[in-house]
Short mmCIF file of C-alpha atoms in Angstrom, two decimals:
data_model
loop_
_atom_site.label_atom_id
_atom_site.label_comp_id
_atom_site.label_asym_id
_atom_site.label_seq_id
_atom_site.Cartn_x
_atom_site.Cartn_y
_atom_site.Cartn_z
CA UNK A 219 -59.89 -52.16 -0.87
CA UNK A 220 -61.76 -50.03 1.73
CA UNK A 221 -60.67 -46.49 2.32
CA UNK A 222 -61.10 -44.39 5.42
CA UNK A 223 -63.51 -41.22 4.10
CA UNK A 224 -61.17 -38.80 5.30
CA UNK A 225 -57.52 -38.69 6.33
CA UNK A 226 -57.14 -38.26 10.02
CA UNK A 227 -53.95 -36.35 10.19
CA UNK A 228 -55.71 -33.23 8.29
CA UNK A 229 -58.45 -32.99 10.49
CA UNK A 230 -58.19 -29.40 12.76
CA UNK A 231 -57.75 -30.35 16.63
CA UNK A 232 -60.76 -30.07 18.43
CA UNK A 233 -59.14 -29.61 21.86
CA UNK A 234 -56.41 -31.05 23.94
CA UNK A 235 -57.22 -33.57 26.91
CA UNK A 236 -54.55 -31.48 29.29
CA UNK A 237 -54.34 -33.68 31.77
CA UNK A 238 -51.35 -33.63 34.41
CA UNK A 239 -48.89 -36.66 33.14
CA UNK A 240 -48.44 -39.76 34.94
CA UNK A 241 -46.14 -39.72 38.37
CA UNK A 242 -42.81 -40.93 36.76
CA UNK A 243 -42.44 -43.24 39.89
CA UNK A 244 -45.63 -44.92 38.40
CA UNK A 245 -43.87 -45.78 35.16
CA UNK A 246 -41.71 -48.49 36.49
CA UNK A 247 -42.26 -52.31 35.72
CA UNK A 248 -42.46 -53.00 39.42
CA UNK A 249 -44.92 -50.45 40.07
CA UNK A 250 -47.13 -51.48 37.53
CA UNK A 251 -47.39 -55.47 38.36
CA UNK A 252 -48.50 -54.27 41.94
CA UNK A 253 -51.27 -52.00 40.46
CA UNK A 254 -52.60 -54.70 37.96
CA UNK A 255 -52.23 -56.86 41.15
CA UNK A 256 -54.69 -54.87 43.10
CA UNK A 257 -56.26 -52.76 40.79
CA UNK A 258 -58.22 -49.45 42.04
CA UNK A 259 -61.54 -48.07 41.77
CA UNK A 260 -61.56 -46.41 38.64
CA UNK A 261 -64.01 -45.80 35.67
CA UNK A 262 -62.99 -46.47 31.99
CA UNK A 263 -63.39 -43.55 29.77
CA UNK A 264 -66.64 -43.73 26.95
CA UNK A 265 -65.46 -43.77 23.85
CA UNK A 266 -67.66 -43.21 21.01
CA UNK A 267 -66.12 -46.05 18.98
CA UNK A 268 -68.26 -48.40 21.65
CA UNK A 269 -71.43 -46.73 20.91
CA UNK A 270 -71.76 -48.29 17.41
CA UNK A 271 -71.96 -51.91 18.50
CA UNK A 272 -72.57 -54.30 15.95
CA UNK A 273 -75.44 -57.23 16.62
CA UNK A 274 -72.42 -60.11 16.25
CA UNK A 275 -68.69 -58.69 16.97
CA UNK A 276 -65.86 -60.54 16.21
CA UNK A 277 -64.15 -61.46 19.05
CA UNK A 278 -59.99 -60.57 19.20
CA UNK A 279 -57.24 -59.41 21.30
CA UNK A 280 -54.45 -57.39 21.39
CA UNK A 281 -51.05 -57.27 23.45
CA UNK A 282 -50.03 -53.91 25.07
CA UNK A 283 -46.35 -54.89 25.15
CA UNK A 284 -44.51 -52.07 27.52
CA UNK A 285 -40.41 -52.95 27.03
CA UNK A 286 -38.33 -52.37 30.01
CA UNK A 287 -35.34 -50.58 28.89
CA UNK A 288 -32.71 -49.02 30.75
CA UNK A 289 -34.07 -45.41 30.27
CA UNK A 290 -37.58 -46.25 31.00
CA UNK A 291 -40.50 -47.95 29.71
CA UNK A 292 -41.27 -48.40 26.08
CA UNK A 293 -44.74 -49.09 24.24
CA UNK A 294 -44.19 -51.31 21.10
CA UNK A 295 -46.49 -50.62 18.42
CA UNK A 296 -46.64 -51.69 14.64
CA UNK A 297 -47.65 -49.36 11.85
CA UNK A 298 -50.04 -52.35 9.59
CA UNK A 299 -49.15 -52.53 6.14
CA UNK A 300 -50.86 -50.81 3.15
CA UNK A 301 -52.79 -53.59 1.15
CA UNK A 302 -54.51 -54.32 4.64
CA UNK A 303 -58.45 -54.95 4.19
CA UNK A 304 -59.00 -53.18 7.95
CA UNK A 305 -56.59 -50.90 9.35
CA UNK A 306 -54.03 -50.61 6.46
CA UNK A 307 -51.38 -48.29 7.49
CA UNK A 308 -52.22 -47.53 10.59
CA UNK A 309 -50.58 -47.64 14.07
CA UNK A 310 -51.84 -51.00 16.07
CA UNK A 311 -50.92 -52.60 18.67
CA UNK A 312 -50.11 -56.98 17.94
CA UNK A 313 -53.25 -58.79 17.89
CA UNK A 314 -55.92 -59.77 15.99
CA UNK A 315 -59.53 -62.06 15.76
CA UNK A 316 -59.57 -65.20 17.97
CA UNK A 317 -59.53 -68.56 16.52
CA UNK A 318 -61.22 -71.61 17.80
CA UNK A 319 -58.35 -72.83 18.73
CA UNK A 320 -57.68 -70.41 21.39
CA UNK A 321 -58.46 -70.97 24.65
CA UNK A 322 -58.52 -66.86 25.99
CA UNK A 323 -58.05 -63.75 24.75
CA UNK A 324 -54.33 -63.95 26.71
CA UNK A 325 -53.60 -67.02 24.02
CA UNK A 326 -54.93 -65.00 21.03
CA UNK A 327 -52.50 -62.25 21.96
CA UNK A 328 -49.80 -64.14 22.60
CA UNK A 329 -50.15 -65.96 19.15
CA UNK A 330 -51.13 -63.15 16.99
CA UNK A 331 -47.56 -61.01 18.59
CA UNK A 332 -46.07 -64.27 18.03
CA UNK A 333 -47.46 -64.47 14.33
CA UNK A 334 -47.27 -60.83 13.29
CA UNK A 335 -43.92 -59.48 14.63
CA UNK A 336 -42.04 -62.99 15.44
CA UNK A 337 -41.98 -62.97 19.29
CA UNK A 338 -41.64 -65.09 21.29
CA UNK A 339 -44.10 -65.88 24.45
CA UNK A 340 -41.64 -66.75 26.83
CA UNK A 341 -40.21 -63.16 27.11
CA UNK A 342 -43.59 -61.82 27.46
CA UNK A 343 -44.84 -61.38 31.48
CA UNK A 344 -48.66 -60.94 31.45
CA UNK A 345 -49.17 -58.55 33.95
CA UNK A 346 -53.03 -57.66 33.74
CA UNK A 347 -55.94 -56.87 31.11
CA UNK A 348 -57.30 -53.14 30.31
CA UNK A 349 -61.55 -52.86 29.79
CA UNK A 350 -62.85 -54.27 26.41
CA UNK A 351 -62.71 -51.82 23.43
CA UNK A 352 -65.30 -52.37 20.64
CA UNK A 353 -64.32 -50.37 17.29
CA UNK A 354 -65.92 -48.99 14.64
CA UNK A 355 -65.13 -52.22 12.57
CA UNK A 356 -66.71 -54.65 14.72
CA UNK A 357 -64.29 -55.85 16.83
CA UNK A 358 -64.84 -56.54 20.52
CA UNK A 359 -60.76 -55.99 21.68
CA UNK A 360 -59.02 -57.61 24.69
CA UNK A 361 -56.21 -55.66 25.77
CA UNK A 362 -53.91 -57.96 27.37
CA UNK A 363 -50.72 -56.03 28.94
CA UNK A 364 -47.34 -57.31 29.26
CA UNK A 365 -43.73 -56.38 30.11
CA UNK A 366 -40.96 -57.42 28.09
CA UNK A 367 -37.43 -57.71 29.18
CA UNK A 368 -34.61 -57.60 26.54
CA UNK A 369 -33.20 -58.87 25.10
CA UNK A 370 -35.58 -60.38 22.37
CA UNK A 371 -35.64 -60.87 18.58
CA UNK A 372 -38.41 -59.58 16.77
CA UNK A 373 -39.35 -60.16 13.21
CA UNK A 374 -42.34 -58.28 11.25
CA UNK A 375 -44.49 -60.83 9.31
CA UNK A 376 -44.41 -58.33 5.70
CA UNK A 377 -47.71 -59.04 4.69
CA UNK A 378 -49.45 -57.61 7.74
CA UNK A 379 -46.12 -55.21 9.70
CA UNK A 380 -44.62 -52.69 7.88
CA UNK A 381 -42.90 -51.75 10.69
CA UNK A 382 -42.05 -52.26 14.41
CA UNK A 383 -40.79 -49.09 16.77
CA UNK A 384 -41.10 -47.95 20.11
CA UNK A 385 -42.72 -44.73 22.21
CA UNK A 386 -41.19 -43.78 25.51
CA UNK A 387 -44.18 -44.54 27.63
CA UNK A 388 -44.06 -41.17 29.45
CA UNK A 389 -44.86 -39.56 25.92
CA UNK A 390 -47.81 -41.53 25.60
CA UNK A 391 -49.11 -41.26 29.44
CA UNK A 392 -49.08 -37.41 29.49
CA UNK A 393 -52.63 -35.78 28.57
CA UNK A 394 -50.70 -32.80 26.58
CA UNK A 395 -50.03 -35.25 24.25
CA UNK A 396 -53.76 -36.43 23.84
CA UNK A 397 -55.57 -34.69 20.96
CA UNK A 398 -58.93 -34.68 20.61
CA UNK A 399 -60.39 -35.19 16.86
CA UNK A 400 -63.53 -35.32 15.15
CA UNK A 401 -65.53 -35.74 11.80
CA UNK A 402 -69.05 -35.78 9.99
CA UNK A 403 -69.80 -39.24 8.27
CA UNK A 404 -71.98 -39.58 5.30
CA UNK A 405 -73.74 -42.48 6.94
CA UNK A 406 -72.18 -42.71 10.35
CA UNK A 407 -73.12 -38.72 12.35
CA UNK A 408 -70.33 -37.49 14.05
CA UNK A 409 -67.26 -39.56 15.17
CA UNK A 410 -64.70 -38.45 17.86
CA UNK A 411 -61.48 -39.87 18.45
CA UNK A 412 -58.01 -39.54 20.05
CA UNK A 413 -54.57 -39.22 18.20
CA UNK A 414 -51.15 -38.62 19.92
CA UNK A 415 -48.87 -38.27 17.61
CA UNK A 416 -45.20 -39.12 18.21
CA UNK A 417 -42.32 -37.92 15.70
CA UNK A 418 -43.47 -38.95 12.25
CA UNK A 419 -46.09 -41.56 13.40
CA UNK A 420 -49.67 -40.96 14.15
CA UNK A 421 -51.38 -42.57 16.57
CA UNK A 422 -54.50 -42.60 16.90
CA UNK A 423 -58.60 -44.28 16.50
CA UNK A 424 -58.76 -47.63 18.41
CA UNK A 425 -54.75 -47.68 19.69
CA UNK A 426 -55.09 -44.05 20.78
CA UNK A 427 -58.64 -45.16 22.85
CA UNK A 428 -57.27 -48.20 24.47
CA UNK A 429 -53.49 -45.98 25.30
CA UNK A 430 -56.42 -43.30 26.89
CA UNK A 431 -58.01 -46.14 28.97
CA UNK A 432 -53.74 -46.79 30.71
CA UNK A 433 -53.47 -43.59 31.04
CA UNK A 434 -56.59 -43.51 33.33
CA UNK A 435 -55.94 -46.73 34.89
CA UNK A 436 -51.83 -45.91 35.79
CA UNK A 437 -53.22 -42.40 37.00
CA UNK A 438 -56.23 -43.63 39.45
#
């Protein structure tokens, strides 16, 4: 199994992004619906992984699932199992590579979420997408944003998902919680990325990069 040549949790913090948190009034289902329906002008962050575009990128999609809890919106995330060939043990959104039978990235995201965490598509209200994200592992990812209203049942595919958990959206949408890390790799030069630790979970890499773009979008 390919392993990372470094442990991101052991890297020193280069800096903290430090922007003010998103206004709590914007962290509601109704506000998000209206913002995605009429998006403002905004610029995605130039993320270093995108520099490593490969000649052939693998099309993929993830579901960015926002759960409408009484105490506020949460972000549903998964921890991948340790034996996977790609991104083993990492915190991820439900999702994966597109199949020929998928008519769109939306279908890919919903299918993968159903396969990985048992989420029935009828519980997902799609409200929009974020800018495509290119990973250093060769995936061209479309992030599909969906609202989930409880109650709903989840069941992890234990071949792929070790754990399903939720993080308050307000925690993730606060620049004070966005760490910038970097490492010099023997074959790939210097790589920089974000990390957003929460309790015992270390959210970093592509997942944190897509969350940074959600953060910029909601602040716009």
